[in-house]
Short mmCIF file of C-alpha atoms in Angstrom, two decimals:
data_model
loop_
_atom_site.label_atom_id
_atom_site.label_comp_id
_atom_site.label_asym_id
_atom_site.label_seq_id
_atom_site.Cartn_x
_atom_site.Cartn_y
_atom_site.Cartn_z
CA MET A 12 73.09 10.52 -69.02
CA SER A 13 74.34 11.86 -72.34
CA TRP A 14 76.20 15.15 -72.61
CA THR A 15 73.40 16.50 -74.83
CA LEU A 16 70.87 15.88 -72.08
CA PHE A 17 73.20 17.39 -69.49
CA TRP A 18 73.68 20.61 -71.47
CA LEU A 19 69.98 20.78 -72.28
CA GLY A 20 69.29 20.44 -68.56
CA TRP A 21 71.87 23.08 -67.71
CA SER A 22 70.49 25.56 -70.25
CA SER A 23 66.98 24.90 -68.92
CA PHE A 24 68.19 25.52 -65.36
CA VAL A 25 69.65 28.87 -66.47
CA ALA A 26 66.61 29.78 -68.59
CA VAL A 27 64.14 29.10 -65.78
CA GLY A 28 66.31 31.09 -63.37
CA ILE A 29 66.23 34.14 -65.62
CA MET A 30 62.50 33.82 -66.21
CA THR A 31 61.74 33.75 -62.47
CA LEU A 32 62.39 37.51 -62.50
CA VAL A 33 58.85 38.04 -63.84
CA TRP A 34 57.67 36.71 -60.50
CA ARG A 35 60.05 38.82 -58.44
CA GLU A 36 63.74 39.28 -57.56
CA ASN A 37 64.89 36.05 -55.90
CA PRO A 38 68.09 34.13 -54.94
CA TYR A 39 67.71 31.70 -57.87
CA TYR A 40 67.64 34.62 -60.34
CA ARG A 41 70.60 36.31 -58.64
CA LEU A 42 72.62 33.08 -58.75
CA ILE A 43 72.05 32.74 -62.49
CA GLU A 44 72.75 36.46 -63.02
CA HIS A 45 76.11 36.14 -61.26
CA ILE A 46 77.00 32.95 -63.13
CA ILE A 47 76.30 34.62 -66.48
CA ILE A 48 78.25 37.78 -65.64
CA GLY A 49 81.17 35.76 -64.25
CA ALA A 50 81.27 33.37 -67.19
CA GLY A 51 80.95 36.25 -69.65
CA CYS A 52 83.86 38.15 -68.07
CA ALA A 53 86.03 35.02 -67.95
CA HIS A 54 85.23 34.22 -71.57
CA SER A 55 86.02 37.75 -72.77
CA LEU A 56 89.26 37.81 -70.75
CA MET A 57 90.33 34.46 -72.18
CA TYR A 58 89.68 35.52 -75.78
CA GLY A 59 91.26 38.92 -75.14
CA LEU A 60 94.46 37.26 -73.93
CA LEU A 61 94.35 34.81 -76.83
CA ALA A 62 94.03 37.74 -79.24
CA VAL A 63 97.09 39.42 -77.68
CA LYS A 64 98.98 36.21 -78.38
CA THR A 65 97.73 35.57 -81.92
CA THR A 66 97.73 39.12 -83.25
CA GLY A 67 100.66 40.42 -81.17
CA LEU A 68 103.12 38.04 -79.55
CA ASP A 69 103.07 35.43 -82.34
CA ALA A 70 103.57 38.11 -84.98
CA ILE A 71 106.48 39.65 -83.03
CA ALA A 72 108.04 36.20 -82.68
CA ALA A 73 107.66 35.81 -86.45
CA GLY A 74 109.76 38.93 -86.98
CA ARG A 75 107.27 41.82 -87.09
CA LEU A 76 109.16 43.77 -84.44
CA GLN A 77 107.26 47.02 -85.07
CA LEU A 78 104.32 45.47 -83.18
CA ILE A 79 106.33 45.89 -79.97
CA ILE A 80 105.24 49.56 -80.00
CA PRO A 81 101.44 48.95 -79.73
CA LEU A 82 102.11 46.16 -77.23
CA PHE A 83 104.17 48.55 -75.10
CA LEU A 84 101.40 51.18 -75.34
CA ALA A 85 98.85 48.55 -74.32
CA ILE A 86 100.91 47.76 -71.21
CA LEU A 87 101.02 51.49 -70.41
CA THR A 88 97.19 51.57 -70.15
CA PHE A 89 97.56 49.52 -66.95
CA GLY A 90 99.52 52.45 -65.54
CA ARG A 91 96.21 53.73 -64.20
CA MET A 92 96.43 51.04 -61.54
CA THR A 93 99.81 52.30 -60.35
CA PRO A 94 100.85 55.50 -58.50
CA TRP A 95 101.97 56.81 -61.94
CA GLY A 96 98.47 56.93 -63.41
CA TRP A 97 99.44 59.72 -65.82
CA ILE A 98 101.34 57.30 -68.06
CA ALA A 99 98.00 55.80 -69.16
CA ARG A 100 97.14 59.15 -70.76
CA TYR A 101 99.55 58.61 -73.66
CA PRO A 102 98.05 55.39 -75.07
CA THR A 103 94.55 56.71 -74.35
CA ALA A 104 95.25 59.93 -76.24
CA LEU A 105 96.79 58.03 -79.13
CA LEU A 106 93.85 55.58 -79.30
CA THR A 107 91.39 58.47 -79.26
CA ALA A 108 93.25 60.29 -82.02
CA ILE A 109 93.52 57.19 -84.22
CA GLY A 110 89.87 56.35 -83.56
CA ILE A 111 88.65 59.80 -84.55
CA GLY A 112 90.97 59.91 -87.55
CA ILE A 113 89.72 56.58 -88.87
CA LEU A 114 86.10 57.43 -88.16
CA VAL A 115 85.81 60.95 -89.58
CA GLY A 116 87.05 60.24 -93.09
CA GLY A 117 84.47 57.55 -93.79
CA ALA A 118 81.67 59.22 -91.83
CA LEU A 119 81.54 62.21 -94.16
CA GLU A 120 80.92 60.18 -97.30
CA GLY A 121 79.13 57.17 -95.85
CA GLN A 122 76.89 58.75 -93.24
CA ILE A 123 76.34 62.36 -94.30
CA VAL A 124 76.98 63.06 -98.00
CA GLY A 125 75.85 59.60 -99.09
CA GLN A 126 72.59 59.83 -97.14
CA ILE A 127 71.77 63.33 -98.43
CA ARG A 128 72.62 62.28 -101.99
CA ALA A 129 70.36 59.23 -101.63
CA ILE A 130 67.41 61.48 -100.72
CA GLY A 131 68.11 63.78 -103.70
CA VAL A 132 68.47 60.89 -106.13
CA GLU A 133 65.33 59.23 -104.80
CA VAL A 134 63.25 62.41 -105.17
CA PHE A 135 64.21 62.91 -108.81
CA THR A 136 64.38 59.30 -109.98
CA ALA A 137 61.51 57.67 -108.08
CA LYS A 138 59.29 55.54 -110.30
CA ASP A 139 56.07 56.33 -108.46
CA PRO A 140 54.60 59.36 -106.66
CA TYR A 141 54.40 57.45 -103.36
CA THR A 142 58.18 57.00 -103.23
CA THR A 143 58.72 60.69 -104.09
CA ALA A 144 56.29 61.79 -101.38
CA SER A 145 57.82 59.36 -98.88
CA THR A 146 61.34 60.63 -99.59
CA VAL A 147 60.30 64.30 -99.32
CA PHE A 148 58.57 63.48 -96.04
CA ALA A 149 61.71 61.74 -94.74
CA GLY A 150 63.90 64.68 -95.78
CA ILE A 151 61.68 67.32 -94.16
CA SER A 152 61.25 65.23 -91.02
CA THR A 153 65.03 64.81 -90.69
CA LEU A 154 65.56 68.57 -90.96
CA CYS A 155 62.87 69.22 -88.33
CA ALA A 156 64.42 66.63 -85.99
CA ILE A 157 67.78 68.42 -86.35
CA MET A 158 66.03 71.75 -85.59
CA TYR A 159 64.87 70.31 -82.27
CA PHE A 160 68.50 69.94 -81.19
CA ILE A 161 69.43 73.54 -81.99
CA TYR A 162 69.34 75.23 -78.60
CA THR A 163 70.89 78.56 -79.55
CA ARG A 164 67.53 79.79 -80.78
CA GLU A 165 64.34 79.77 -78.75
CA HIS A 166 61.74 77.27 -79.95
CA ARG A 167 58.88 79.72 -80.65
CA GLY A 168 56.61 80.59 -83.56
CA VAL A 169 57.03 78.74 -86.87
CA TYR A 170 60.48 77.57 -85.84
CA GLY A 171 59.09 76.20 -82.59
CA GLY A 172 56.33 74.39 -84.48
CA LEU A 173 58.83 72.72 -86.81
CA ALA A 174 61.02 71.70 -83.87
CA ARG A 175 57.95 70.27 -82.13
CA TYR A 176 57.11 68.32 -85.28
CA GLY A 177 60.71 67.02 -85.29
CA ARG A 178 60.26 65.85 -81.70
CA ILE A 179 57.02 64.03 -82.55
CA ILE A 180 58.73 62.29 -85.48
CA MET A 181 61.59 61.18 -83.21
CA MET A 182 59.13 59.86 -80.63
CA ALA A 183 57.29 57.93 -83.36
CA GLY A 184 60.62 56.46 -84.47
CA LEU A 185 61.50 55.49 -80.91
CA GLY A 186 58.08 53.89 -80.50
CA ILE A 187 58.65 51.72 -83.57
CA SER A 188 62.14 50.86 -82.31
CA TRP A 189 60.71 49.79 -78.98
CA GLY A 190 58.12 47.62 -80.71
CA MET A 191 60.88 45.91 -82.69
CA GLU A 192 63.00 45.59 -79.55
CA PHE A 193 60.11 43.84 -77.86
CA GLY A 194 60.21 41.33 -80.70
CA TRP A 195 63.83 40.63 -79.76
CA PHE A 196 62.78 39.84 -76.16
CA ILE A 197 60.01 37.53 -77.39
CA THR A 198 62.58 35.68 -79.51
CA ALA A 199 64.84 35.15 -76.50
CA LEU A 200 61.91 34.12 -74.30
CA GLY A 201 60.66 31.73 -76.97
CA THR A 202 64.04 30.05 -77.39
CA TRP A 203 64.51 29.66 -73.64
CA THR A 204 61.03 28.17 -73.37
CA GLU A 205 61.84 25.80 -76.23
CA ASN A 206 64.97 24.65 -74.36
CA VAL A 207 62.92 23.81 -71.27
CA VAL A 208 60.25 22.02 -73.31
CA ASN A 209 62.93 20.03 -75.16
CA PHE A 210 64.59 19.07 -71.86
CA ILE A 211 61.29 17.76 -70.51
CA ARG A 212 60.73 15.88 -73.77
CA ALA A 213 64.22 14.38 -73.58
CA LEU A 214 63.63 13.24 -69.98
CA MET A 215 60.38 11.58 -71.07
CA GLY A 216 62.07 9.96 -74.05
CA ILE A 217 59.94 11.92 -76.54
CA PRO A 218 61.86 12.93 -79.72
CA TYR A 219 62.27 16.69 -80.04
CA MET B 1 43.93 53.91 -53.30
CA ALA B 2 43.70 53.42 -49.53
CA GLY B 3 40.15 53.95 -48.34
CA LYS B 4 38.76 54.13 -51.86
CA GLU B 5 36.96 51.36 -53.67
CA LYS B 6 38.82 50.05 -56.70
CA THR B 7 37.16 50.80 -60.02
CA VAL B 8 37.22 48.44 -63.00
CA TRP B 9 39.99 50.64 -64.48
CA ASP B 10 42.12 50.21 -61.34
CA ARG B 11 41.66 46.44 -61.44
CA LEU B 12 42.67 46.32 -65.09
CA LEU B 13 45.80 48.35 -64.39
CA ASP B 14 46.71 46.16 -61.41
CA VAL B 15 47.08 42.91 -63.38
CA PRO B 16 50.19 41.26 -61.87
CA GLN B 17 53.31 40.91 -64.01
CA TRP B 18 53.39 37.13 -63.64
CA ALA B 19 49.89 36.84 -65.11
CA VAL B 20 51.01 38.74 -68.21
CA ALA B 21 54.04 36.44 -68.49
CA VAL B 22 51.88 33.32 -68.19
CA ALA B 23 49.62 34.57 -71.00
CA VAL B 24 52.65 35.14 -73.25
CA PHE B 25 54.14 31.74 -72.30
CA ILE B 26 50.98 29.90 -73.28
CA PHE B 27 51.09 31.44 -76.75
CA LEU B 28 54.84 30.74 -77.02
CA ILE B 29 54.50 27.06 -76.17
CA ILE B 30 51.82 26.30 -78.80
CA PRO B 31 54.16 26.48 -81.85
CA ILE B 32 56.88 24.59 -79.93
CA LEU B 33 54.55 21.66 -79.28
CA ARG B 34 52.83 21.86 -82.63
CA PRO B 35 54.69 23.81 -85.36
CA LEU B 36 52.20 25.93 -87.26
CA GLY B 37 54.15 26.64 -90.42
CA LEU B 38 52.58 30.08 -90.87
CA PRO B 39 53.40 31.76 -94.19
CA VAL B 40 56.63 33.78 -94.14
CA PRO B 41 56.23 37.33 -95.44
CA VAL B 42 59.16 38.52 -97.57
CA GLY B 43 59.76 42.25 -97.14
CA ARG B 44 61.63 44.37 -99.69
CA PRO B 45 64.93 44.47 -97.72
CA ALA B 46 64.95 40.65 -97.46
CA ALA B 47 63.98 40.31 -101.13
CA ASP B 48 66.88 42.59 -102.04
CA TYR B 49 69.24 40.53 -99.85
CA ILE B 50 68.19 37.40 -101.73
CA THR B 51 68.51 39.14 -105.12
CA TRP B 52 71.99 40.42 -104.35
CA ILE B 53 73.30 37.21 -102.81
CA GLN B 54 72.38 35.48 -106.08
CA LYS B 55 74.58 37.97 -107.93
CA ILE B 56 77.73 36.78 -106.12
CA PRO B 57 79.60 34.73 -108.73
CA PRO B 58 80.24 31.06 -107.89
CA GLY B 59 83.85 30.47 -106.97
CA SER B 60 84.36 34.04 -105.75
CA ASN B 61 85.10 35.11 -102.17
CA VAL B 62 83.07 36.88 -99.50
CA LEU B 63 84.18 38.31 -96.17
CA PHE B 64 81.71 37.59 -93.38
CA PHE B 65 81.88 39.81 -90.27
CA GLN B 66 80.04 38.16 -87.38
CA GLU B 67 79.26 40.32 -84.35
CA MET B 68 76.28 38.65 -82.77
CA SER B 69 76.80 37.18 -79.31
CA GLY B 70 74.48 34.80 -77.48
CA SER B 71 72.02 37.47 -76.42
CA GLY B 72 70.85 38.21 -79.94
CA TRP B 73 71.93 35.07 -81.71
CA ASP B 74 68.42 33.59 -81.78
CA GLU B 75 67.32 36.57 -83.83
CA ILE B 76 69.72 35.89 -86.70
CA LYS B 77 70.90 32.29 -86.43
CA GLY B 78 68.45 31.23 -89.15
CA GLY B 79 69.82 33.88 -91.53
CA PHE B 80 73.44 33.11 -90.64
CA THR B 81 73.12 29.37 -91.23
CA SER B 82 70.96 29.64 -94.37
CA THR B 83 73.37 32.21 -95.86
CA LEU B 84 76.32 29.88 -95.24
CA LYS B 85 74.40 26.98 -96.76
CA TYR B 86 73.60 29.04 -99.85
CA LEU B 87 77.18 30.30 -100.28
CA TRP B 88 78.63 26.82 -99.86
CA SER B 89 76.09 25.32 -102.26
CA LYS B 90 77.37 27.80 -104.90
CA LYS B 91 81.00 27.05 -104.00
CA ILE B 92 81.52 30.64 -102.88
CA ASN B 93 84.50 30.88 -100.54
CA VAL B 94 83.84 32.43 -97.13
CA VAL B 95 86.28 34.13 -94.75
CA LEU B 96 84.61 34.50 -91.35
CA VAL B 97 85.69 36.93 -88.62
CA ALA B 98 84.34 37.33 -85.09
CA VAL B 99 84.28 41.05 -84.34
CA TYR B 100 83.72 40.53 -80.61
CA ALA B 101 85.04 37.82 -78.30
CA ASP B 102 81.56 36.54 -77.49
CA ALA B 103 80.77 36.15 -81.20
CA VAL B 104 83.19 33.21 -81.41
CA PRO B 105 80.94 30.50 -79.88
CA THR B 106 77.94 31.60 -81.93
CA THR B 107 80.00 31.55 -85.13
CA LEU B 108 81.29 28.05 -84.38
CA TRP B 109 77.75 26.89 -83.59
CA GLY B 110 76.47 28.39 -86.84
CA ILE B 111 79.21 26.78 -88.96
CA ASP B 112 78.58 23.43 -87.30
CA TYR B 113 74.80 23.70 -87.80
CA ALA B 114 75.17 24.68 -91.46
CA ASN B 115 77.18 21.45 -91.86
CA PRO B 116 79.93 22.22 -94.38
CA SER B 117 80.61 18.54 -95.15
CA ARG B 118 77.12 18.28 -96.63
CA PHE B 119 78.17 20.71 -99.37
CA GLY B 120 81.55 19.13 -99.95
CA VAL B 121 83.43 22.22 -98.80
CA LYS B 122 86.66 21.99 -96.83
CA TYR B 123 88.03 24.11 -94.03
CA GLY B 124 90.99 26.14 -95.22
CA GLU B 125 90.13 25.72 -98.89
CA ASN B 126 86.52 26.91 -99.16
CA TYR B 127 86.01 28.59 -95.83
CA VAL B 128 88.15 29.77 -92.97
CA PHE B 129 87.41 31.26 -89.56
CA LEU B 130 89.88 33.86 -88.38
CA GLY B 131 88.48 33.84 -84.84
CA TYR B 132 88.15 36.95 -82.71
CA ILE B 133 90.25 39.84 -83.91
CA PRO B 134 90.20 42.85 -81.57
CA GLY B 135 90.05 46.45 -82.69
CA GLU B 136 86.48 46.80 -83.97
CA GLU B 137 86.54 49.67 -86.51
CA VAL B 138 90.33 49.66 -86.77
CA MET B 139 90.21 45.91 -87.44
CA VAL B 140 87.44 46.33 -90.05
CA ALA B 141 89.61 48.91 -91.84
CA ALA B 142 92.73 46.76 -91.48
CA LEU B 143 91.10 43.69 -93.04
CA ARG B 144 89.96 45.86 -95.95
CA ASP B 145 93.58 46.73 -96.71
CA SER B 146 95.34 43.46 -95.91
CA ILE B 147 94.33 40.40 -93.93
CA SER B 148 97.89 39.08 -93.84
CA LYS B 149 99.16 42.28 -92.20
CA ALA B 150 96.43 42.25 -89.55
CA VAL B 151 96.25 38.56 -88.67
CA SER B 152 98.98 35.98 -88.19
CA VAL B 153 96.99 32.79 -87.49
CA ASP B 154 93.44 31.52 -88.02
CA TYR B 155 91.12 30.33 -85.25
CA LEU B 156 92.78 26.91 -85.17
CA GLY B 157 96.21 28.48 -84.76
CA THR B 158 97.37 27.69 -88.30
CA PRO B 159 99.64 30.41 -89.71
CA ILE B 160 97.64 32.16 -92.42
CA ASP B 161 100.33 31.62 -95.04
CA LYS B 162 99.64 27.90 -94.60
CA VAL B 163 95.89 28.31 -95.22
CA PRO B 164 95.18 27.76 -98.95
CA LEU B 165 92.20 30.15 -99.11
CA LEU B 166 94.15 32.97 -97.45
CA GLN B 167 96.90 32.59 -100.02
CA LYS B 168 94.31 33.59 -102.61
CA VAL B 169 92.53 36.40 -100.75
CA ASP B 170 94.04 39.27 -98.84
CA SER B 171 92.26 42.59 -99.34
CA TYR B 172 89.07 44.23 -100.63
CA LYS B 173 90.21 43.53 -104.21
CA ASP B 174 89.63 39.83 -103.66
CA PHE B 175 86.08 39.99 -102.31
CA SER B 176 82.86 40.06 -104.32
CA ALA B 177 80.79 41.11 -101.31
CA ILE B 178 80.88 41.51 -97.57
CA ILE B 179 78.23 40.08 -95.30
CA VAL B 180 77.72 41.53 -91.84
CA ALA B 181 75.79 40.04 -88.93
CA PHE B 182 75.74 43.01 -86.55
CA SER B 183 74.52 43.29 -83.02
CA THR B 184 73.58 46.84 -82.04
CA GLY B 185 71.87 49.80 -83.67
CA THR B 186 75.13 51.57 -84.52
CA SER B 187 77.46 48.62 -85.17
CA MET B 188 76.88 48.74 -88.92
CA ASP B 189 78.20 52.31 -89.13
CA LYS B 190 81.80 51.10 -89.20
CA TYR B 191 81.22 49.02 -92.35
CA VAL B 192 79.67 52.05 -94.03
CA ARG B 193 82.59 54.25 -92.99
CA GLN B 194 85.38 51.79 -93.75
CA TRP B 195 84.06 49.81 -96.72
CA TYR B 196 81.24 51.74 -98.43
CA ALA B 197 82.95 55.13 -98.19
CA THR B 198 86.11 53.80 -99.81
CA HIS B 199 84.78 50.96 -101.99
CA PRO B 200 81.07 51.44 -102.73
CA GLU B 201 81.34 48.94 -105.60
CA ILE B 202 81.61 46.06 -103.10
CA PRO B 203 78.02 45.15 -102.15
CA GLN B 204 77.20 44.84 -98.47
CA LEU B 205 74.54 42.41 -97.25
CA TRP B 206 73.47 42.69 -93.64
CA MET B 207 71.55 40.73 -91.05
CA THR B 208 70.60 41.96 -87.61
CA ALA B 209 68.15 41.73 -84.72
CA SER B 210 64.71 43.18 -85.41
CA GLY B 211 65.29 45.88 -82.77
CA ASN B 212 67.89 47.50 -85.04
CA GLU B 213 65.60 47.85 -88.04
CA MET B 214 64.98 51.58 -87.59
CA SER B 215 68.67 52.44 -87.79
CA THR B 216 69.34 49.94 -90.58
CA VAL B 217 66.61 50.94 -92.99
CA SER B 218 68.11 54.34 -93.89
CA TYR B 219 71.33 52.67 -95.04
CA TRP B 220 69.34 50.31 -97.24
CA VAL B 221 67.38 53.21 -98.76
CA GLY B 222 70.67 55.06 -99.28
CA GLY B 223 72.22 52.05 -101.02
CA MET B 224 74.98 51.46 -98.46
CA ALA B 225 73.49 48.02 -97.77
CA LYS B 226 72.03 46.30 -100.80
CA GLY B 227 69.64 44.29 -98.66
CA TYR B 228 69.24 43.05 -95.11
CA LEU B 229 67.57 40.35 -93.05
CA SER B 230 65.82 41.81 -90.02
CA GLY B 231 65.26 39.40 -87.15
CA PRO B 232 63.71 35.96 -87.51
CA THR B 233 61.14 37.16 -90.08
CA GLY B 234 63.84 38.34 -92.50
CA CYS B 235 65.96 35.27 -91.79
CA ALA B 236 62.98 32.99 -92.38
CA ALA B 237 62.68 34.53 -95.86
CA MET B 238 66.26 33.40 -96.58
CA GLU B 239 65.48 29.94 -95.19
CA VAL B 240 62.44 29.66 -97.44
CA PHE B 241 64.55 30.84 -100.39
CA ILE B 242 67.02 27.97 -99.94
CA GLY B 243 64.11 25.61 -99.38
CA GLU B 244 64.91 24.78 -95.77
CA PRO B 245 62.60 26.62 -93.35
CA GLY B 246 63.88 25.83 -89.86
CA LEU B 247 65.36 27.86 -87.03
CA ALA B 248 64.01 31.27 -88.02
CA ALA B 249 60.68 30.02 -89.34
CA LYS B 250 59.90 28.39 -85.98
CA ILE B 251 60.80 31.55 -84.07
CA THR B 252 58.65 33.61 -86.45
CA ASP B 253 55.69 31.38 -85.55
CA MET B 254 56.39 31.95 -81.83
CA LYS B 255 56.68 35.71 -82.27
CA ASN B 256 53.49 35.94 -84.27
CA LEU B 257 51.50 34.05 -81.68
CA ALA B 258 53.06 35.73 -78.64
CA SER B 259 52.29 39.10 -80.17
CA ILE B 260 48.54 38.42 -79.89
CA PRO B 261 48.29 38.56 -76.06
CA THR B 262 50.82 41.39 -76.06
CA LEU B 263 48.73 43.54 -78.38
CA VAL B 264 45.56 42.71 -76.45
CA LEU B 265 47.24 43.65 -73.14
CA VAL B 266 48.65 46.88 -74.60
CA ALA B 267 45.15 47.80 -75.79
CA ILE B 268 43.61 46.94 -72.40
CA GLY B 269 46.31 48.91 -70.58
CA ASN B 270 45.73 52.00 -72.68
CA ILE B 271 41.95 51.81 -72.42
CA ALA B 272 42.20 51.38 -68.63
CA TYR B 273 44.66 54.27 -68.33
CA TRP B 274 42.44 56.65 -70.27
CA GLY B 275 39.32 55.29 -68.59
CA ARG B 276 40.74 56.08 -65.14
CA ARG B 277 42.07 59.44 -66.26
CA LEU B 278 38.80 60.56 -67.86
CA SER B 279 36.78 59.35 -64.89
CA GLY B 280 38.77 61.80 -62.76
CA ARG B 281 40.95 59.38 -60.75
CA ARG B 282 44.69 59.44 -61.39
#
């Protein structure tokens, strides 16, 4: 038996196990579920440790001694597992601060100002009325969706109507997202099915 | 329902889950056994992706962030491999990075499938894989400023000062474009924050699973991404562009056919729900 056939058989075994869930929860499904979770954790742990070596230990050995500081802070995060759990707060606080600091600067231009500017530019430079109307619709809908999340004012009257419209727009968006998400599941299901079909073909000696 | 006779609406709503799955499976298997080769629609985002990738000058460098793990890989593998094939055919140098640990095997599979030797490109000279670099957004920002300060070795363990390509490229100044294969609906935000916000002149080309389309489209309209490939349909457009319909085109066939029973069942389910509700039985 060739290794290709073995791995095709193994992937089919896993694929069928996952797909048995549409019948009902069963030991075969649970076995595959545990194998996938276990293998995934082991894989992530292995690559995590490898990354500590390649981006940390190797660089320190090469003379970049300043990297000892983040490595020391990383070790402190394990303090949570000791009686001195408070020492984990320092690296956590530092990570949070750095994360927010890195995020906020770019978010303002990339995600807020840039998006608003794009709507403005599109309204005034659109080549056809459809694009102008579409952009105005998107702008108004966004404002109404934001209104829905303002809870300091009661949603009544005209304001309430706009907030309700914002909610409907969000639900429409979520509906489309779910439709697209379903497409993702079909892709996975299709590829698993293809694996099984190819395994059967390989067993029968039919080229696939 | 105990003690009451089942109406036609009740029977329609009680269709077992396995029966629905069997119906979908039948439609999925048809294109596997007999490829249909249905026409591939090219949407505007995919057309823009193709337009912009053609603007990357031959001999220049691109940085390719790969996030997709096994769970969503089937959605974009056609776009990933066809993009690599195109870049290599134009002798565009590619620096690949796995943003998550589980994106390493998919990246290796994609490189292998794209078959670099076919295009006469060499590892280390025309393309290099840096492997998994932790840090997510911090890493994305760090690579923008200096690869050599963020990474010491490539995936194979070779010190980066010994890799010919990495002696030529180090920061955003050296890249003509960045390509991102992202996994979740908010993963692309970090490239907007760290690359577009500081260097909007560097075009970003994206590919992602179809489920992320709703959150991606606003960035394309806003110009943060010049174009994107959404799921197998978008990726199939790229495959057709390079003249090699394959992985994504086949999946597009499957999705198109499997959508037929799904739409029929959704329609039946809704009709039965309203039928039961209007007939006074909840």
